[in-house]
Each structure stands twice: as structure tokens, then as C-alpha cells.
XYZ file of C-alpha atoms in Angstrom:
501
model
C 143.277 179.421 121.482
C 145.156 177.554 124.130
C 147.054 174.256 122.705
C 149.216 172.303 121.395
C 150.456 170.784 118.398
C 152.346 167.574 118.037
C 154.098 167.209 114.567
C 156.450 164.419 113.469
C 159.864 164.251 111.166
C 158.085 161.615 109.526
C 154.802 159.132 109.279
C 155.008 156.325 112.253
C 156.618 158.276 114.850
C 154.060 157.550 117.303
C 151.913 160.847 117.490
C 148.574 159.379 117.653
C 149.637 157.366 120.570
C 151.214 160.768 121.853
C 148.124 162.340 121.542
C 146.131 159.726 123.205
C 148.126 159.558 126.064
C 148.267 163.183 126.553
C 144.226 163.577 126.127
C 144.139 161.201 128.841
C 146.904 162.667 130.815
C 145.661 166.506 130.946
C 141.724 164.809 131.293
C 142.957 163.152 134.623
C 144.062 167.143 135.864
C 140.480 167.995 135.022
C 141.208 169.802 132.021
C 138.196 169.855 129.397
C 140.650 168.839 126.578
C 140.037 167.595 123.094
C 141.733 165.790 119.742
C 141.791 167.407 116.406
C 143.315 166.175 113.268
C 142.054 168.624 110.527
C 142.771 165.680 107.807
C 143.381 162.379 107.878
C 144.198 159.725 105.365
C 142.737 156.266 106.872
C 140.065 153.486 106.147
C 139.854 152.813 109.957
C 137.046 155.133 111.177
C 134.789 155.177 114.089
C 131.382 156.342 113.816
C 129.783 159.361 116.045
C 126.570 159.061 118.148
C 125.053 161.155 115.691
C 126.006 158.866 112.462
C 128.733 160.506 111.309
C 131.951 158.909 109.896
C 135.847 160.662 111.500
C 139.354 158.686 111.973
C 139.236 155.946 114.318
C 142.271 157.578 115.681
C 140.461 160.493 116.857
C 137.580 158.606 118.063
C 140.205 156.848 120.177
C 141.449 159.834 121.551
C 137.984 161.284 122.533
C 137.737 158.286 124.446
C 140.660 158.844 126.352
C 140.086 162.381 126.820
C 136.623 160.855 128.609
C 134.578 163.339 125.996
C 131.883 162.252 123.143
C 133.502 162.172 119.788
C 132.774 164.951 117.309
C 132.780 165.941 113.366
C 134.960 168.835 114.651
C 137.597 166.709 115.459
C 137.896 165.207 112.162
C 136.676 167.320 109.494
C 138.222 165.786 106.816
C 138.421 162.202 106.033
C 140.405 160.540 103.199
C 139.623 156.993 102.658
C 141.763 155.605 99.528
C 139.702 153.661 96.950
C 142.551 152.813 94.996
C 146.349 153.683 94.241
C 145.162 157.195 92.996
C 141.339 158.102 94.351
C 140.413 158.860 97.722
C 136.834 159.289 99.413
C 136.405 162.382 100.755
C 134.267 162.371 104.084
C 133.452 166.072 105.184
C 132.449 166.661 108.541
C 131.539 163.390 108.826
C 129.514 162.768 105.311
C 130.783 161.305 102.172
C 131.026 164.098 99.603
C 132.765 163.175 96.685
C 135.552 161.160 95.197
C 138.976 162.690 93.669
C 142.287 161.974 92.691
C 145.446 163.321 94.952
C 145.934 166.203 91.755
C 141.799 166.764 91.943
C 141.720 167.203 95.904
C 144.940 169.502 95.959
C 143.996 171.507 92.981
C 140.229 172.149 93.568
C 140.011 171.203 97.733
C 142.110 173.704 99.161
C 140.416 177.078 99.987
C 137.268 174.077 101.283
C 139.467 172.608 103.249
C 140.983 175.799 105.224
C 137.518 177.064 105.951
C 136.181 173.949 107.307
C 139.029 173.680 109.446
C 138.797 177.322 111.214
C 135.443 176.611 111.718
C 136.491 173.400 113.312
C 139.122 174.933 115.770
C 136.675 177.842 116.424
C 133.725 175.256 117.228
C 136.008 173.323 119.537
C 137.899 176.281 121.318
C 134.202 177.614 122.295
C 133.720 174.188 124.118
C 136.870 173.226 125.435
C 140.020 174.450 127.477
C 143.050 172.923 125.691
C 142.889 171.792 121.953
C 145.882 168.670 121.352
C 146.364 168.496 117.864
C 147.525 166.047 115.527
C 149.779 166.581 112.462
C 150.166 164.230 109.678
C 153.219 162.812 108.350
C 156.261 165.381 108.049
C 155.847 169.350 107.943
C 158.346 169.709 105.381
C 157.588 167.935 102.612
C 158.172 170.810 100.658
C 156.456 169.834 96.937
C 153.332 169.594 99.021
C 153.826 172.520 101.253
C 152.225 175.182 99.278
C 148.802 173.730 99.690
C 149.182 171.529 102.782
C 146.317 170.996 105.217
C 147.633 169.354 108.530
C 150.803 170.737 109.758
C 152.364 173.870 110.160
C 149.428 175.688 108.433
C 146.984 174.456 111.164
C 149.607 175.868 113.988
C 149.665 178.655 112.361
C 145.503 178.958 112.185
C 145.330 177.651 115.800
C 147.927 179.938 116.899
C 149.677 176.965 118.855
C 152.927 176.039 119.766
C 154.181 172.809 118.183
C 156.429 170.011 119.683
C 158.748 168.096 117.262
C 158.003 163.807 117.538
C 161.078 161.735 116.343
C 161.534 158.269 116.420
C 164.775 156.884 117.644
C 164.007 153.355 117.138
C 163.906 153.699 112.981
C 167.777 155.595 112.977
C 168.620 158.642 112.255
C 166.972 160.445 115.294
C 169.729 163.530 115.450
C 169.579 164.259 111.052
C 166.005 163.845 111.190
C 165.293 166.278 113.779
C 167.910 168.675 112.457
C 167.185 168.398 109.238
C 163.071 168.920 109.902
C 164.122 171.961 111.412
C 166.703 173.000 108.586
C 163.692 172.562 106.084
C 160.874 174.642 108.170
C 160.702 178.419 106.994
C 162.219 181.065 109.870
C 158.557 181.802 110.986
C 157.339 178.108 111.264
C 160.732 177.343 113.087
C 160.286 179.790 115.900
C 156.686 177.719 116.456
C 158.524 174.554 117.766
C 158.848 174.913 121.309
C 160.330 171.510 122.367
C 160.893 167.979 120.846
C 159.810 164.661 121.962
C 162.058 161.060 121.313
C 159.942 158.239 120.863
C 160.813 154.869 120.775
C 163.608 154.140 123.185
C 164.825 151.034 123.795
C 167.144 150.191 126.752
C 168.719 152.638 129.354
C 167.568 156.063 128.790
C 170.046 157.406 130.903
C 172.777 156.895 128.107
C 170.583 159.035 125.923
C 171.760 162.357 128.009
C 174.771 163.066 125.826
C 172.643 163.109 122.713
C 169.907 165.451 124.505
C 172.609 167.996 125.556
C 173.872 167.455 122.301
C 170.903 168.128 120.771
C 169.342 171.326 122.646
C 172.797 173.336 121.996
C 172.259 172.564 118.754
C 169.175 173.540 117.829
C 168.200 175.745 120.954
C 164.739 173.676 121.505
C 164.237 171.927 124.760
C 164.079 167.957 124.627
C 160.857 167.461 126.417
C 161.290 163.344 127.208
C 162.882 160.156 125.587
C 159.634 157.825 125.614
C 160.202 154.017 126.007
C 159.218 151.625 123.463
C 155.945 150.720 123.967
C 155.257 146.683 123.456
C 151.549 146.348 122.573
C 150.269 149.289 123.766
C 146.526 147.690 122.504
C 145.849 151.292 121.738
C 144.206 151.487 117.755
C 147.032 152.663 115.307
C 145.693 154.313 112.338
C 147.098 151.850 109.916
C 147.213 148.064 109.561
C 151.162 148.500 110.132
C 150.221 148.845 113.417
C 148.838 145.966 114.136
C 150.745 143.970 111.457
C 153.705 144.491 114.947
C 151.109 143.828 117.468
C 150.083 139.807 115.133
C 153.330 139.366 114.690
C 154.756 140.064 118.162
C 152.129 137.578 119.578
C 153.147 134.048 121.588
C 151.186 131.587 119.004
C 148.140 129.765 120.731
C 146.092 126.321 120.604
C 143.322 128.882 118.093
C 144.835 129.795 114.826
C 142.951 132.764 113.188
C 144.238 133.676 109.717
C 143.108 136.738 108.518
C 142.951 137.645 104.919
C 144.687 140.924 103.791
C 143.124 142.981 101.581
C 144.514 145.628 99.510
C 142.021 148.145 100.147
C 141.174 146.787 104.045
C 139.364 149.145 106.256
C 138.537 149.297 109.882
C 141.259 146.801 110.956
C 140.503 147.321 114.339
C 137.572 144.639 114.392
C 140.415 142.715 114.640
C 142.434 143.994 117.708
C 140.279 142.212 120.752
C 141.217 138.896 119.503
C 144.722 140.373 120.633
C 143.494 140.015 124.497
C 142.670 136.286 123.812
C 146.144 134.512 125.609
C 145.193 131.308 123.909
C 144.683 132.460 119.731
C 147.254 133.374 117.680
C 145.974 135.731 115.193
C 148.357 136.234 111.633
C 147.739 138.184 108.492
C 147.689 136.319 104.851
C 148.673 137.634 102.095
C 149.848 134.611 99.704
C 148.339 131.217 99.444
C 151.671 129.593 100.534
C 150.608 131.453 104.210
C 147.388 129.891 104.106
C 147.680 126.943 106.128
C 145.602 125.074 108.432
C 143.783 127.818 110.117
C 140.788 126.477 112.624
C 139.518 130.228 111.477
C 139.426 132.781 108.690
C 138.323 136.174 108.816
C 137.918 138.345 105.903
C 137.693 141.624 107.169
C 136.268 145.062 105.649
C 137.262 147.179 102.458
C 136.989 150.131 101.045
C 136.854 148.747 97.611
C 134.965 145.362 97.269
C 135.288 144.163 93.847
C 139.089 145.029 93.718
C 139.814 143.214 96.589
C 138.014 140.321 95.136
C 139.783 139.767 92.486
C 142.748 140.584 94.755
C 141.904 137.458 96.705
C 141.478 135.261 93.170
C 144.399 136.381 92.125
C 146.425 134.774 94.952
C 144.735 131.616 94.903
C 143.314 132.088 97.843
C 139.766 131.479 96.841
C 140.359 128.073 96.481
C 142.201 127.023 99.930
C 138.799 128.927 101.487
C 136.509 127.178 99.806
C 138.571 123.677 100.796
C 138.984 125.246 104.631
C 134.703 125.576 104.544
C 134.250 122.170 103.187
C 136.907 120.825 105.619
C 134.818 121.972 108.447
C 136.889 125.149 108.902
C 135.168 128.620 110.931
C 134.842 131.359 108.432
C 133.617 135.302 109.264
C 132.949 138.174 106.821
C 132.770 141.343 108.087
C 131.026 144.449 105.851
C 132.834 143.994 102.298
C 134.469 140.531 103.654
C 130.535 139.704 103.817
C 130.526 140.817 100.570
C 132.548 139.046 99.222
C 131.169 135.538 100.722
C 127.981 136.095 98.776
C 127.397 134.960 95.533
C 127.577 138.082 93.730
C 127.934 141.340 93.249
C 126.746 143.990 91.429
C 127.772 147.446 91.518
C 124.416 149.540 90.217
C 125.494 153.113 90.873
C 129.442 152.429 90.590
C 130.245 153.436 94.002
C 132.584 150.576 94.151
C 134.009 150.795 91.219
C 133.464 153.772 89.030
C 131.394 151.206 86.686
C 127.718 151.622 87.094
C 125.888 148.317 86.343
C 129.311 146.382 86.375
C 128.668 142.309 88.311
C 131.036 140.014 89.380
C 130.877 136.716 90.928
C 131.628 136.107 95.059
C 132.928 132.974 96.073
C 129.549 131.336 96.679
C 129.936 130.447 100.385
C 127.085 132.765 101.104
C 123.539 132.472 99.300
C 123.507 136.151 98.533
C 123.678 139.280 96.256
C 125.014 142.433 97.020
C 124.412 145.588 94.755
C 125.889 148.881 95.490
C 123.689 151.980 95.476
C 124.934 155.464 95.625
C 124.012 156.560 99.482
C 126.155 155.516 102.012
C 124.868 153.893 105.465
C 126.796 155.234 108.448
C 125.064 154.489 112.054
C 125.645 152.796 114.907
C 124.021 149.693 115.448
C 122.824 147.001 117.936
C 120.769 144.150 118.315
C 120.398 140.447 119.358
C 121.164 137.048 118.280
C 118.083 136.172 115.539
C 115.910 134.041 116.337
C 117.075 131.071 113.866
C 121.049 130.661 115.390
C 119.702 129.141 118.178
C 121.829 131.673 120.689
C 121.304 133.654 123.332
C 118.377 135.498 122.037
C 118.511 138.191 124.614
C 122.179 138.665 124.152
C 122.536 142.639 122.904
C 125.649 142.337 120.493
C 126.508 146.717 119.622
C 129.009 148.008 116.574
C 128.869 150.229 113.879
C 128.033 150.140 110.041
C 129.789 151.567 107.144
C 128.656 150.692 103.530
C 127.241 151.185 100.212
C 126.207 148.077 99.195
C 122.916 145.922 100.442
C 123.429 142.050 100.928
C 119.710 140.185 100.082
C 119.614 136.788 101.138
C 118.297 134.099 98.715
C 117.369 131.812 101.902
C 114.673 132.372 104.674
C 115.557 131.812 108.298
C 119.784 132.236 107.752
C 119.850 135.979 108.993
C 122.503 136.522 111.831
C 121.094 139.226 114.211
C 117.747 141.215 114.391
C 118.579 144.912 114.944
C 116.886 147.291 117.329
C 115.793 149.496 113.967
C 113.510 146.000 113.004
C 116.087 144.711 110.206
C 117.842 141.842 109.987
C 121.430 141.442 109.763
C 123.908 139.069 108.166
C 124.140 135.236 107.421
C 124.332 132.844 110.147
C 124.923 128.844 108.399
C 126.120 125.321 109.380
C 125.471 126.038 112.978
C 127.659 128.771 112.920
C 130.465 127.471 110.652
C 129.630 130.735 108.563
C 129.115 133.855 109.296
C 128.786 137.164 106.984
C 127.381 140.566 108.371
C 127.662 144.184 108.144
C 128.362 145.134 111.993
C 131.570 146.293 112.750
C 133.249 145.623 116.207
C 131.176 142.228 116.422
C 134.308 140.947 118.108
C 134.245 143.690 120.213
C 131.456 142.200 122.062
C 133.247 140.315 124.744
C 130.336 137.196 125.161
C 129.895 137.210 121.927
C 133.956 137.026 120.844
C 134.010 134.528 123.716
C 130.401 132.615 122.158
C 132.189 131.846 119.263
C 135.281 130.967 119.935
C 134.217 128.405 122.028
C 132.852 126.842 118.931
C 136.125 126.527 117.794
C 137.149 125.188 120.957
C 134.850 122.540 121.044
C 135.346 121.615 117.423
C 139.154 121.170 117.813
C 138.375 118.873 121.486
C 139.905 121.596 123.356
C 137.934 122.824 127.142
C 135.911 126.182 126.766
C 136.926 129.020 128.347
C 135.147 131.904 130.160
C 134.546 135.105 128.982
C 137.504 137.549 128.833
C 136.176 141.186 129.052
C 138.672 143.703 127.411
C 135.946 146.937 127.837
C 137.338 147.348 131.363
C 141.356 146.512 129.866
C 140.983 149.337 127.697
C 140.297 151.936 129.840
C 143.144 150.911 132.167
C 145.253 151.340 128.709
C 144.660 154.679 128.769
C 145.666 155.706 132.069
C 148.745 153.319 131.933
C 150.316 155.001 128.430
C 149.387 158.811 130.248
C 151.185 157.513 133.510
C 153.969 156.318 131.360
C 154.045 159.647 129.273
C 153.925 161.846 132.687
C 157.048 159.196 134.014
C 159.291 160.186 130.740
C 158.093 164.079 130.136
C 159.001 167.265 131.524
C 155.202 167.790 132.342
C 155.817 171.002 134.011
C 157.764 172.560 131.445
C 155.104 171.685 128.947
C 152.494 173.289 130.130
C 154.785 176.099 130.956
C 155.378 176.503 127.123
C 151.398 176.144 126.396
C 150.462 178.492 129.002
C 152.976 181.075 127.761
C 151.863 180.661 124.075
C 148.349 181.056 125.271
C 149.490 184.708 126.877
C 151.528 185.884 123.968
């Protein structure tokens, strides 16, 4: 198999982006190249053409590699439902839930044969496989059983470049002491290491290069710059946590409600392209506010995050924001939570069947959780009775267990091209609850609605800012940047090589 594989010293060194930018890069040299992560731990996922559920990180880097995104490249999917359970999503379909000691003691010998398969399915397609590792490859109490670093190189037969971030501390002991960990045969697999994170003149970074290729005889392959809001989708909500916080604030103020459990953050990251809103997590009622907006975004555990929201008093200050006139969305479990209650038939959300508890009441609904999960994407239009755009095509995703019925006719948000309705549209638009994720995505709709806001605070409307055609751009500007700061040559020199061995 021809590759590469790009580990880190530890979680948050930047890899993903790495990988993103390097999909794009070798794509733009008309290489058919492709992302694989054989396991990833994330409630931010992106949804296939075919319905199927992988990493949003992945998903990201198909994109950029300008190829259709697969189960292959994400075989396994761990979406944590609490401090010790995590979903397990194989090849793309929800299979069971287990503890960490369940999945390592009973998943393994699963796991590794799903993931040859993968590598094999993907090799057949494709001329160079970039792939992802996960956290560090020496975490030695899991290393017996582990399932996304050096045992993947060693399945792929790929060489594997080292990722360390300078900008944490500590570049030169974690790099040496990765390597001082790694077993003799895993060592002689990394072929060259990668500093992320630079800030400042890189040029007074040559004395620790030198420094550090005589010490550990592996090439330094670049010192990357520091990347200021790359817009690219991080795998976590740390990620964008930097991106809100890093923001100028605007005339909009968008508080968004953090959840425990919150899943596919990224519904929030267009709102990022928006000069004139400052967006902001909250997380206790003394950040509430005066927000013109709140969002309540998706989770992977509804009822928990609930009570989560109850507990910090923030209930309440919602409930006043509503009656105060205040703009208020609910996206998936956020809808959820809006409605008037829920019950959890099948336990899916819980792990008690049958088990009800009361929603805020902002949304005259009932959810109840069944045992099949809905992936698919979606689109539709405005329904009929918002009084929008009725030809407007609005396109996301959905990923859920639990059905939302209405207790009012004529409130729905969008019809859907499958004939359903979708969602809660009430007080001209004041509320909004509905199951499609990336609504914000859609640039006149994102736009439709904030000029709501607009107009309610006296401010001038604004046109339409269209962030489909930034993206793109993104990619090609963080591969132009990698190719700027990388030995390029000597990279593929060391992947061709490997290839021939």
C-alpha cells in the first residue's frame, strides 16, 4: 500500500488539519488520494450520500481531497453517551453501546478485521492512503489492544511522520520522549517529524531542528505556522471554543448553550464568517446575559443534558429571554429539549426504557425515543405556514433517535423532499426547533434569519454572505501554506521509497 501516516505526541497537535491540508495538497498534483482514521472518538459526524454516519473530520478531509466520503474511511465511530459509555457506529451503522473496559475487552479482534478490510477496500480505489492517528502512540496501558496508531502502520505497511506541537511547551521532551517510549520496530517506522504551531520567526527555530535530527536521526520535515482561524472543522468543541473566543465582538450577540454531551458543533461554525455577530459559548447562568439569540445545539444524550441545563439555572434566564422577545433555535436534541416532554420508550437515551421527563415548554411538543436510529441526508423548503420563501431549498443532515410530534397544526418549519414535515416554526420566527443539521449552513437561509434579528434590534439588513465558495478557498490556502513550510520533495521521497521496500 502506498501512504502515509501522521501520528501525534499527544491529542491537539493539529493532525486533522495536517491531514486536510495534505489531502488537498497531493489532490491538486492529481493524485487519487484519500483520509482514513480507523477509529475515532467524536460526536461531530458528517453523514455519507448513502446514509451512513463517519467523523466529521474525515468527511472534511474527503472534501478536500475533492472525493465522495466513504464508510471505509471511518470504520469505527465512538460517540460518548456519558463519562463511561460510548456508541459504537460500525461502518457507518449504530451497533451497540459499551463501556471503555466492554469495547477493549470484547471489540478488539472486530475492530482489526474491519479495519484491513477498510485499507484493502480503499488501496483498490485509490493511489495514496493519508492516515490519521489518534491521540499519542505510546500510551503504553492501552497499547496492547490499541486500534489507531502504530498498529494501523504496521497493517498498512506505511511510514509514519511524528506531529508535535510547539505552541503547548515541551516540543524537544515530547518528541524525544514519544520516540524513547515506541518499541525498536515501531521506531524504525517514523520517517520524519513535523512542528506545528509556530509562532513568530521560524528562522530562529534552526538551532532546535539541527538539534533535534542529530539527536534522534529523523529528518524535521517543516515548522508549520500557527494557524489563526483556519475555519477548517476541528473534531472537538475545543476547537472552536479558540475560534468564539478569538472573535472581534459584533452588533448580533449569539449565545450558545453548552452541553455536556454536545454533538455536531459544527452547525455552529458559519456564523463564524458573519463580520457583524459575535458568537460565545455558555456554560453558567452568570454568562447568560442579554443575548439578541440563543442556540441550543445537538447532543448525544438528551435527557442528561437537560437536566444539565436545569441544573445551572439556565432554564429560567431562557424562558425570560423568549418572553422578552429574545430569538431562540433548537437544533436535533436542542429541539428536543424545547418541547414539552420527553419520553424515552426504548431507553436509547438513557438506558431507562419508558423513563419521561419534562422540556422547558417553549415548544408544544413530545419527543419519545425509539430504538432505530435515523441517519440521512435531508432537504427541503420553507413550509408553507412561515410565510418564507417557499421555493427556497434549505439541505443538511439528520442524526437521531427520538421523534418530535407536534401538539399544534400549521407550526411545522420545513416540508422535506421525502413528504414529511420538519420542525417548529412560532411567533413569526421568534422560535425555532428542528432536526436538520447544517441549517445555518444554508447561506440565504443563515442570512433570512438573521436579518430578523437585525430588524428587531433597529439595525439595517445585510446581504447574503456565501461561505460555500470561502470554504473551498480554505482548503487550497492551508495546502499552499503546508507546501510553503514542508520539505514536499523529501516527503514523497520517503513515501515513494516505503512503497518500494
Amino acid at each position: 500500500m502506498k501512504g502515509v501516516m501522521i501520528q501525534g505526541t499527544s491529542s491537539d497537535v493539529g493532525k486533522s488539519l495536517i491531514v486536510t491540508a495534505l489531502c488537498r495538497m497531493f489532490a491538486n498534483d492529481g493524485i487519487r488520494v484519500v483520509p482514513f482514521k480507523s477509529q475515532n472518538m467524536s460526536n461531530n459526524s458528517y453523514v455519507t450520500n448513502d446514509g451512513k454516519e463517519i467523523g466529521r473530520a474525515q468527511g472534511i478531509q474527503a472534501e478536500a481531497a475533492k472525493i465522495e466520503a466513504s464508510v471505509w474511511m471511518n470504520p469505527i465511530l465512538l460517540k460518548p453517551r456519558s463519562n463511561q459509555d460510548s456508541e459504537i457506529v460500525y461502518l457507518g451503522k449504530s451497533l451497540k453501546t459499551l463501556s471503555g473496559r466492554g469495547y477493549r475487552d470484547t471489540f478488539y479482534e472486530k475492530g482489526l478485521d474491519v479495519i484491513k478490510k477498510s485499507l484493502d477496500q480503499l488501496s483498490s480505489e485509490y493511489d495514496l492512503v493519508v492516515i490519521e492517528g489518534a491521540g499519542s502512540p505510546v500510551e503504553i496501558n492501552l497499547k496492547d489492544r490499541e486500534l489507531v496508531n502504530m498498529k494501523v502502520a504496521e497493517l498498512a505497511d506505511v511510514p509514519v511522520v511524528l506531529v508535535a506541537d510547539i505552541d503547548r511547551g515541551g516540543v524537544f521532551a515530547s518528541i524525544v520522549g514519544t520516540l524513547e517510549l515506541l518499541e525498536p520496530e515501531e521506531r524504525q517506522r517514523v520517517a520524519g517529524v513535523i512542528i506545528n504551531k509556530f509562532r513568530g520567526d521560524i528562522s530562529l527555530f534552526e538551532d532546535g531542528i539541527n538539534w533535534l535530527e542529530k539527536k534522534t536521526g529523523i529528518p524535521v520535515l517543516g515548522v508549520l505556522p500557527f494557524v489563526e482561524n483556519h475555519m477548517i472543522d476541528g473534531e472537538d468543541s475545543l476547537s472552536l471554543n479558540n475560534q468564539f473566543s478569538s472573535r472581534k465582538k459584533g452588533n448580533l450577540d449569539i449565545a450558545v448553550i453548552w452541553l455536556p454531551f454536545i454533538s455536531n458543533y459544527s452547525d455552529l461554525e458559519p456564523f463564524l464568517y458573519e463580520v457583524d455577530v459575535s458568537i460565545r459559548w455558555v456554560k453558567q447562568a452568570s454568562e447568560f446575559g442579554s443575548p439578541d439569540a440563543v442556540i441550543i445545539p445537538g447532543t448525544k444524550s438528551t435527557i442528561h443534558d437537560l437536566k444539565s441545563i436545569r441544573d445551572r439555572k439556565l432554564d429560567f434566564l431562557l424562558q425570560t429571554h423568549i418572553e422578552n422577545g429574545g430569538y431562540v433555535v433548537g437544533i436535533c436534541g436542542g429541539y428536543q429539549i424545547l418541547g414539552e416532554e420527553i419520553i424515552d420508550e426504548a431507553g436509547s437515551d438513557t438506558g431507562i426504557p419508558n423513563r419521561k421527563e419534562i422540556g422547558l415548554g417553549c415548544i408544544p411538543g413530545t419527543t419519545i425515543f425509539y430504538q432505530e436510529k435515523e441517519t440521512v441526508r435531508a432537504a427541503g423548503v420553507y413550509h408553507e405556514n412561515t410565510g418564507l420563501f417557499a421555493d427556497r431549498k434549505l439541505e443538511g443532515f439528520e442524526i437521531h433517535l427520538g421523534k418530535t410530534v407536534l401538539h399544534e397544526e400549521g407550526c411545522s418549519f420545513l416540508s422535506l423532499e421525502n413528504g414529511k414535515a420538519d420542525g417548529y416554526f412560532g411567533r413569526n420566527g421568534q422560535i425555532i426547533g428542528t432536526y436538520l443539521h447544517h441549517l445555518f449552513h444554508n447561506d440565504e437561509w443563515r442570512n433570512t434569519w438573521l436579518n430578523l434579528i437585525r430588524k428587531s434590534k433597529g439595525l439595517h439588513t445585510k446581504e447574503t454572505t456565501y461561505i460555500r465558495e470561502h470554504v473551498d478557498k480554505r482548503y487550497d490556502e492551508i495546502a499552499h501554506r503546508l507546501k510553503e513550510h514542508i520539505n514536499y520533495e523529501m516527503l514523497n521521497d520517503i513515501i515513494n521509497k516505503w512503497c518500494k521496500k
